[in-house]
mmCIF file with all atom_site columns, C-alpha atoms in Angstrom:
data_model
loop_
_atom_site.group_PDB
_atom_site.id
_atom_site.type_symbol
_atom_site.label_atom_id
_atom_site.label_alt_id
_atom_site.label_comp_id
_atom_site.label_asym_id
_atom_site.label_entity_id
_atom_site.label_seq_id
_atom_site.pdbx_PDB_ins_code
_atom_site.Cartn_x
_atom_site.Cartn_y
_atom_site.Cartn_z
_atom_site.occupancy
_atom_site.B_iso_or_equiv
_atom_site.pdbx_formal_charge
_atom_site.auth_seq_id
_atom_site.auth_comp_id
_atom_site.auth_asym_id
_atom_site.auth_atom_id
_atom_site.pdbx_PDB_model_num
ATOM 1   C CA . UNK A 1 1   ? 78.438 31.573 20.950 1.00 0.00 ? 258 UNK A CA 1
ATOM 2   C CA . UNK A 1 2   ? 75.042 30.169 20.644 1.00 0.00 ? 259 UNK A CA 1
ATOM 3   C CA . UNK A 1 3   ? 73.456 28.632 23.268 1.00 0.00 ? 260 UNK A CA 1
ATOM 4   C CA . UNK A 1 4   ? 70.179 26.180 23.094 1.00 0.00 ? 261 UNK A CA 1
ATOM 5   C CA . UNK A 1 5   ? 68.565 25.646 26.191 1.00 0.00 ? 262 UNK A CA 1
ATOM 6   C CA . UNK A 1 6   ? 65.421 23.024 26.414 1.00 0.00 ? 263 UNK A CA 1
ATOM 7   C CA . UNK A 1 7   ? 63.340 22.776 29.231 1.00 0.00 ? 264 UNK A CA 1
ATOM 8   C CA . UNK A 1 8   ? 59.332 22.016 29.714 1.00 0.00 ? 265 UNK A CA 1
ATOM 9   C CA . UNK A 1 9   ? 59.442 18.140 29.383 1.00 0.00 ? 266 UNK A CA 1
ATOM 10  C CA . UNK A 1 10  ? 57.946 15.443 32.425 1.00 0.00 ? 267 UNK A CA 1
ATOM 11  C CA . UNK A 1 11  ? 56.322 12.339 32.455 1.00 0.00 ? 268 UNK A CA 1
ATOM 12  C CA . UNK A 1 12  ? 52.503 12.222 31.528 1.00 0.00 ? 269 UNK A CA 1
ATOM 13  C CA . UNK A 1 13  ? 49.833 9.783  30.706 1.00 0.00 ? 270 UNK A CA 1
ATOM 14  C CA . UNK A 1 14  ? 48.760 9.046  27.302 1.00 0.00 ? 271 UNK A CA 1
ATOM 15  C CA . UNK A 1 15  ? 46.687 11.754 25.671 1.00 0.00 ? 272 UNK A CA 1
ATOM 16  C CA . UNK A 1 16  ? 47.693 14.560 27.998 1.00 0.00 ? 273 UNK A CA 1
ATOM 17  C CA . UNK A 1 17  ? 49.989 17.661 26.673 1.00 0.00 ? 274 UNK A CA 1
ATOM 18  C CA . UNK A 1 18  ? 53.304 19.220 27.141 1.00 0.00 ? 275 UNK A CA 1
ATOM 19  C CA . UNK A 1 19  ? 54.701 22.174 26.236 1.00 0.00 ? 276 UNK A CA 1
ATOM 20  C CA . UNK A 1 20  ? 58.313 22.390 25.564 1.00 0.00 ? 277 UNK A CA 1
ATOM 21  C CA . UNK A 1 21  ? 60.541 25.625 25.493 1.00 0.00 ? 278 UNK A CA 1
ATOM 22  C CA . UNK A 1 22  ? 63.527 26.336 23.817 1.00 0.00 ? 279 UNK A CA 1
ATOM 23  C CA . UNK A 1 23  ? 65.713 29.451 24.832 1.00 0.00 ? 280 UNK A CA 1
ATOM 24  C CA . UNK A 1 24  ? 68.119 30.772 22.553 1.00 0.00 ? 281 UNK A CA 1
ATOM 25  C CA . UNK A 1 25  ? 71.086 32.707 22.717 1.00 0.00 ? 282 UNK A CA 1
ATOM 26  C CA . UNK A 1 26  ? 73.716 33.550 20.454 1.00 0.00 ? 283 UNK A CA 1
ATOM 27  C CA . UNK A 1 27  ? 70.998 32.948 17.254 1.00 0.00 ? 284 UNK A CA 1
ATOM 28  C CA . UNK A 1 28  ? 67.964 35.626 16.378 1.00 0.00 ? 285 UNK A CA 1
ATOM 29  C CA . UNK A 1 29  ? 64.771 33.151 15.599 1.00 0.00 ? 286 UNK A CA 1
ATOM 30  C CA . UNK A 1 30  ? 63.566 35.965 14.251 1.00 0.00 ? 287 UNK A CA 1
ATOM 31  C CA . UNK A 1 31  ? 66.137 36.466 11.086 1.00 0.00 ? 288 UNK A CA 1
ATOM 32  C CA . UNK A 1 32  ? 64.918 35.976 8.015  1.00 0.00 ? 289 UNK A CA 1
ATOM 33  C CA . UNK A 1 33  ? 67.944 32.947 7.318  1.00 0.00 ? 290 UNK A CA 1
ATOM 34  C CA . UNK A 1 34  ? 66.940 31.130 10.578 1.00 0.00 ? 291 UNK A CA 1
ATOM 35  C CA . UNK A 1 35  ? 65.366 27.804 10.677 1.00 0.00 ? 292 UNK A CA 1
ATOM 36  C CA . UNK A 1 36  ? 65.017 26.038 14.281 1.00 0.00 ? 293 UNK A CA 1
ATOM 37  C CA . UNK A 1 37  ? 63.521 22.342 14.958 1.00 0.00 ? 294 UNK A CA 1
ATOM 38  C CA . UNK A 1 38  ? 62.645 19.696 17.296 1.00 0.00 ? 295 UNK A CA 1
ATOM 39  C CA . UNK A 1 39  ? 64.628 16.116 17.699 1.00 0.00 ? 296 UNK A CA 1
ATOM 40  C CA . UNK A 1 40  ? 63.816 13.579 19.342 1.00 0.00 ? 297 UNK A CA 1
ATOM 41  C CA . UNK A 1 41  ? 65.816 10.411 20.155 1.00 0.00 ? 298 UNK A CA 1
ATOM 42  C CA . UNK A 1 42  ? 64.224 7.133  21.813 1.00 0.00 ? 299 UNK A CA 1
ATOM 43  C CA . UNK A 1 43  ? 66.575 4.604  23.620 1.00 0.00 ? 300 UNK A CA 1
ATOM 44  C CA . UNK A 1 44  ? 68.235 2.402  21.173 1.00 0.00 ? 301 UNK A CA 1
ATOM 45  C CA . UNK A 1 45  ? 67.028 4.607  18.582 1.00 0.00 ? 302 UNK A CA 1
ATOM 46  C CA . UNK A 1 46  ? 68.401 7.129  15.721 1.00 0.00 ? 303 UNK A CA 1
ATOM 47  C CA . UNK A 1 47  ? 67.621 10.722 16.789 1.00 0.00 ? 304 UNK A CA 1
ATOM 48  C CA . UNK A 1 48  ? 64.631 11.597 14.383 1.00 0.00 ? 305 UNK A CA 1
ATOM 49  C CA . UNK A 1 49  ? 63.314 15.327 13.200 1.00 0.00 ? 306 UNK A CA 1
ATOM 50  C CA . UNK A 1 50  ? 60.115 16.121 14.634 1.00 0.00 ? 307 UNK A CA 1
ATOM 51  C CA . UNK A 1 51  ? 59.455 20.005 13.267 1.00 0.00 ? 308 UNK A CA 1
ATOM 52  C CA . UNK A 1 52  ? 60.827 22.599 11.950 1.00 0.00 ? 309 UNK A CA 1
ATOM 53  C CA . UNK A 1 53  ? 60.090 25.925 11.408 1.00 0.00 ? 310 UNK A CA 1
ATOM 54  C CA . UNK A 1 54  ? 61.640 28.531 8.981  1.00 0.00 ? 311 UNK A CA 1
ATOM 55  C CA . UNK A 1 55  ? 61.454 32.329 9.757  1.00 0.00 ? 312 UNK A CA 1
ATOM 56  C CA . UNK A 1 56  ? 62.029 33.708 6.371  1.00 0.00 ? 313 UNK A CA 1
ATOM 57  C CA . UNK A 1 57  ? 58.360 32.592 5.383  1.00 0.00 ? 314 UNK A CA 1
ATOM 58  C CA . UNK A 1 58  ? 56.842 31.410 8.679  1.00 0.00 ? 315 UNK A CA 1
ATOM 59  C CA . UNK A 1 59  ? 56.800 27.874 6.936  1.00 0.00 ? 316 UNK A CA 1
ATOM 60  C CA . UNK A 1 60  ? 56.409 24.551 9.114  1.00 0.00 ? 317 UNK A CA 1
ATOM 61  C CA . UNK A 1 61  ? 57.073 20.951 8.763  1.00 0.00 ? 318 UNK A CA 1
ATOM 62  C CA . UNK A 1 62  ? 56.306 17.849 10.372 1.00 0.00 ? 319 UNK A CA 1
ATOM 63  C CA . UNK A 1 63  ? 57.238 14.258 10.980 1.00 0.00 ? 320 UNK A CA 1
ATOM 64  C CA . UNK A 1 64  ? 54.207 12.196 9.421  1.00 0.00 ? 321 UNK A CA 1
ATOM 65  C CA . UNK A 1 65  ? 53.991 11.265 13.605 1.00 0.00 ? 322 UNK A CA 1
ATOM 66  C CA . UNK A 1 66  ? 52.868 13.800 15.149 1.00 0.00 ? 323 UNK A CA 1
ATOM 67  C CA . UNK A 1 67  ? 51.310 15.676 12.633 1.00 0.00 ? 324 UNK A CA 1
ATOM 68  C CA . UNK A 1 68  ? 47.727 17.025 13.921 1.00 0.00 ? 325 UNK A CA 1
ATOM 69  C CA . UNK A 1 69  ? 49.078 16.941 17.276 1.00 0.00 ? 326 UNK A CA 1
ATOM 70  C CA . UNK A 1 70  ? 52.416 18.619 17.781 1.00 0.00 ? 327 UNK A CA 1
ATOM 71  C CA . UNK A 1 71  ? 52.575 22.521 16.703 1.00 0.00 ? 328 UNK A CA 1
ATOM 72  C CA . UNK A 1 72  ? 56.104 24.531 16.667 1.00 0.00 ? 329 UNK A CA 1
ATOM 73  C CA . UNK A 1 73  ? 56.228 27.696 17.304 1.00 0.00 ? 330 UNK A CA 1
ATOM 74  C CA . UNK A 1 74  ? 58.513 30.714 17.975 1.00 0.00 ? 331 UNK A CA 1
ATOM 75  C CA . UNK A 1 75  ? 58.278 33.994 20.022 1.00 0.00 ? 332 UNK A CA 1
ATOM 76  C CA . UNK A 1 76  ? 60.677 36.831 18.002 1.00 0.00 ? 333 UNK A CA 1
ATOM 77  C CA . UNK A 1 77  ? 60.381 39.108 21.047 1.00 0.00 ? 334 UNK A CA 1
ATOM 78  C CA . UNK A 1 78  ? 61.582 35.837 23.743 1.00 0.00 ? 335 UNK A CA 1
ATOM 79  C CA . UNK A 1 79  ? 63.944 34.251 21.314 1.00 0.00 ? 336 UNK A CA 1
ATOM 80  C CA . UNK A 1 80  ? 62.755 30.963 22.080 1.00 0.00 ? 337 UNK A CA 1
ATOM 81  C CA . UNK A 1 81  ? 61.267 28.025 20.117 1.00 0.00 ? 338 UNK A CA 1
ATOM 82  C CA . UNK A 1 82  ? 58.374 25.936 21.480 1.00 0.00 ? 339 UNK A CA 1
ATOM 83  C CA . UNK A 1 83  ? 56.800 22.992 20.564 1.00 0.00 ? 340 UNK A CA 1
ATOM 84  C CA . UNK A 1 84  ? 52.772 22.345 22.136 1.00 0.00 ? 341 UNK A CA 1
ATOM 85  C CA . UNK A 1 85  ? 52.576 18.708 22.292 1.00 0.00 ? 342 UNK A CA 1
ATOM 86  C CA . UNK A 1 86  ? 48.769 17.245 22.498 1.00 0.00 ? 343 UNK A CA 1
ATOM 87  C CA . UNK A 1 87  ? 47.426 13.749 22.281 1.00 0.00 ? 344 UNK A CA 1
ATOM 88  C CA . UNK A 1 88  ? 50.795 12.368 23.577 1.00 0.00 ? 345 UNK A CA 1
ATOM 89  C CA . UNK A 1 89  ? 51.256 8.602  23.351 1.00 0.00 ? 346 UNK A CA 1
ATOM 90  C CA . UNK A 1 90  ? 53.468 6.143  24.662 1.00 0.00 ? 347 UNK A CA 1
ATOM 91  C CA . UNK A 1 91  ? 55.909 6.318  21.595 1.00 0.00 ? 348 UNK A CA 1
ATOM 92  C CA . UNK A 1 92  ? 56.140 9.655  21.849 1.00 0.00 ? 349 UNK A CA 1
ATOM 93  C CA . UNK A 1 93  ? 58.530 8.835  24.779 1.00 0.00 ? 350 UNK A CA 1
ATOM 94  C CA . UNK A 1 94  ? 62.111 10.534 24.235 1.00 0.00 ? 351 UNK A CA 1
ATOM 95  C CA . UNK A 1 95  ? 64.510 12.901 24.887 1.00 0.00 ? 352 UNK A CA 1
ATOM 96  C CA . UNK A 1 96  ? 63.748 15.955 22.897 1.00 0.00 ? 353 UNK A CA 1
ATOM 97  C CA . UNK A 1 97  ? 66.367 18.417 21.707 1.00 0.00 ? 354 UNK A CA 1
ATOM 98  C CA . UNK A 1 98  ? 66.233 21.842 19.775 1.00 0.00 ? 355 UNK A CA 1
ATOM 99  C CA . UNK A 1 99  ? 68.122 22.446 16.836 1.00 0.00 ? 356 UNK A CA 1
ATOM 100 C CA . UNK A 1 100 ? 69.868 24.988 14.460 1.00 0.00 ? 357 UNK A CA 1
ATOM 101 C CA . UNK A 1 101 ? 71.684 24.761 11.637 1.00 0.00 ? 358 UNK A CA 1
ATOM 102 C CA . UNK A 1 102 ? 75.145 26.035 11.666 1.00 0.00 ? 359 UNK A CA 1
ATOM 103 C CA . UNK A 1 103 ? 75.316 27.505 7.890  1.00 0.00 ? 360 UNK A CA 1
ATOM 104 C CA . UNK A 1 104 ? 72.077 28.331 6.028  1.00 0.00 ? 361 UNK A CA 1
ATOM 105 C CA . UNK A 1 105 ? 69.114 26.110 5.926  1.00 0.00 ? 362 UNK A CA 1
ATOM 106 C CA . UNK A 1 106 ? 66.856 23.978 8.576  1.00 0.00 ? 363 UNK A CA 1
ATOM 107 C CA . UNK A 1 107 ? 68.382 21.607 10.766 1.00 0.00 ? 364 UNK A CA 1
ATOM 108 C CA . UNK A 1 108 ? 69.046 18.101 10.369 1.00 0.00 ? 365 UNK A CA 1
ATOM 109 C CA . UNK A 1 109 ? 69.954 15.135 12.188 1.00 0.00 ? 366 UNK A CA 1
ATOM 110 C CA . UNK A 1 110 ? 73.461 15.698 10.980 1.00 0.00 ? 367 UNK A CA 1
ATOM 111 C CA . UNK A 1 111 ? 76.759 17.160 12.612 1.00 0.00 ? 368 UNK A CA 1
ATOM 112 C CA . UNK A 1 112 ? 76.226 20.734 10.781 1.00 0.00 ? 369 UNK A CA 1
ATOM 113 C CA . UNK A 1 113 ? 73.565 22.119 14.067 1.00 0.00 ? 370 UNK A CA 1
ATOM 114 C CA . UNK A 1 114 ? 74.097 23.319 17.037 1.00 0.00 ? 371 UNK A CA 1
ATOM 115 C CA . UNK A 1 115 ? 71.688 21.582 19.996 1.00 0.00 ? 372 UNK A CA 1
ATOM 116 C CA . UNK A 1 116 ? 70.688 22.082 23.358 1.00 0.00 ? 373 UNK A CA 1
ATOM 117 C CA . UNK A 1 117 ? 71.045 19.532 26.243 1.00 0.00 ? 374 UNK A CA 1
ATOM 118 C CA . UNK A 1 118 ? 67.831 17.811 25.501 1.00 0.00 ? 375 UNK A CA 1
ATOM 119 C CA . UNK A 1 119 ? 64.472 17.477 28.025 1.00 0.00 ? 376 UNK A CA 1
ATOM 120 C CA . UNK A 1 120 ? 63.187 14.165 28.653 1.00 0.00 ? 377 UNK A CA 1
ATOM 121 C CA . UNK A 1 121 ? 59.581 13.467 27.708 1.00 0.00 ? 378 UNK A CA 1
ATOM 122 C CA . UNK A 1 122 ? 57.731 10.176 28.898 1.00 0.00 ? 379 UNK A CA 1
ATOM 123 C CA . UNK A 1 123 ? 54.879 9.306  28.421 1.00 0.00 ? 380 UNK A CA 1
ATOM 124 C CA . UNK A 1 124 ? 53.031 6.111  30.134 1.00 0.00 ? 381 UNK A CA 1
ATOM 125 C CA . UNK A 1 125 ? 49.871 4.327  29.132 1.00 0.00 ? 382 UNK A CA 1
#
């Protein structure tokens, strides 16, 4: 059974950092077919992908958002996914989840993932 459990997130003021941690059980982030991101949903708002990061070649992605700022990361030996969040701003205010895909490939903000319980990240001016 795999198990997806966030935790790191708080309330900060614009331009300070977070760090949010992502322990996984059930799922090896280190197998060459996993692929782990980063949600985030807003109140009132669609959950959107944030990052993603795909062990079979180490590759990243990013929303067009928080590019420059956010960096995801993975530690084979913990089994958890991070994200280092820097420069934060007010509309980076959300709950943020982590994510894997079911059957092969990266997450999505579709049914096929399995997610954690979310940690809520706010962030004031």
């Amino acid at each position: 059974q795999v198990q997806l459990a966030e935790s790191g997130g708080g309330s900060v003021q614009a331009g300070g950092s977070l760090r949010l941690s992502c322990a996984v059980r059930g799922y090896t982030v280190s197998s060459i077919y996993s692929c782990m991101g980063w949600f985030r949903q807003a109140p009132e708002k669609e959950r959107e992908g944030v990052a993603t990061i795909d062990s079979g070649d180490d590759s990243t992605t990013y929303a067009d958002s928080v590019k420059g700022r956010f960096t995801i990361s993975k530690d084979n030996a913990k089994n958890t996914l991070y994200l280092q969040m820097n420069s934060l701003k007010p509309e980076d205010t959300a709950m943020y989840y982590c994510a894997a895909r079911k059957s092969l490939g990266c997450p999505t903000t579709g049914p096929d993932n399995y997610w954690g319980q979310g940690t809520q990240v706010t962030v004031s001016s």
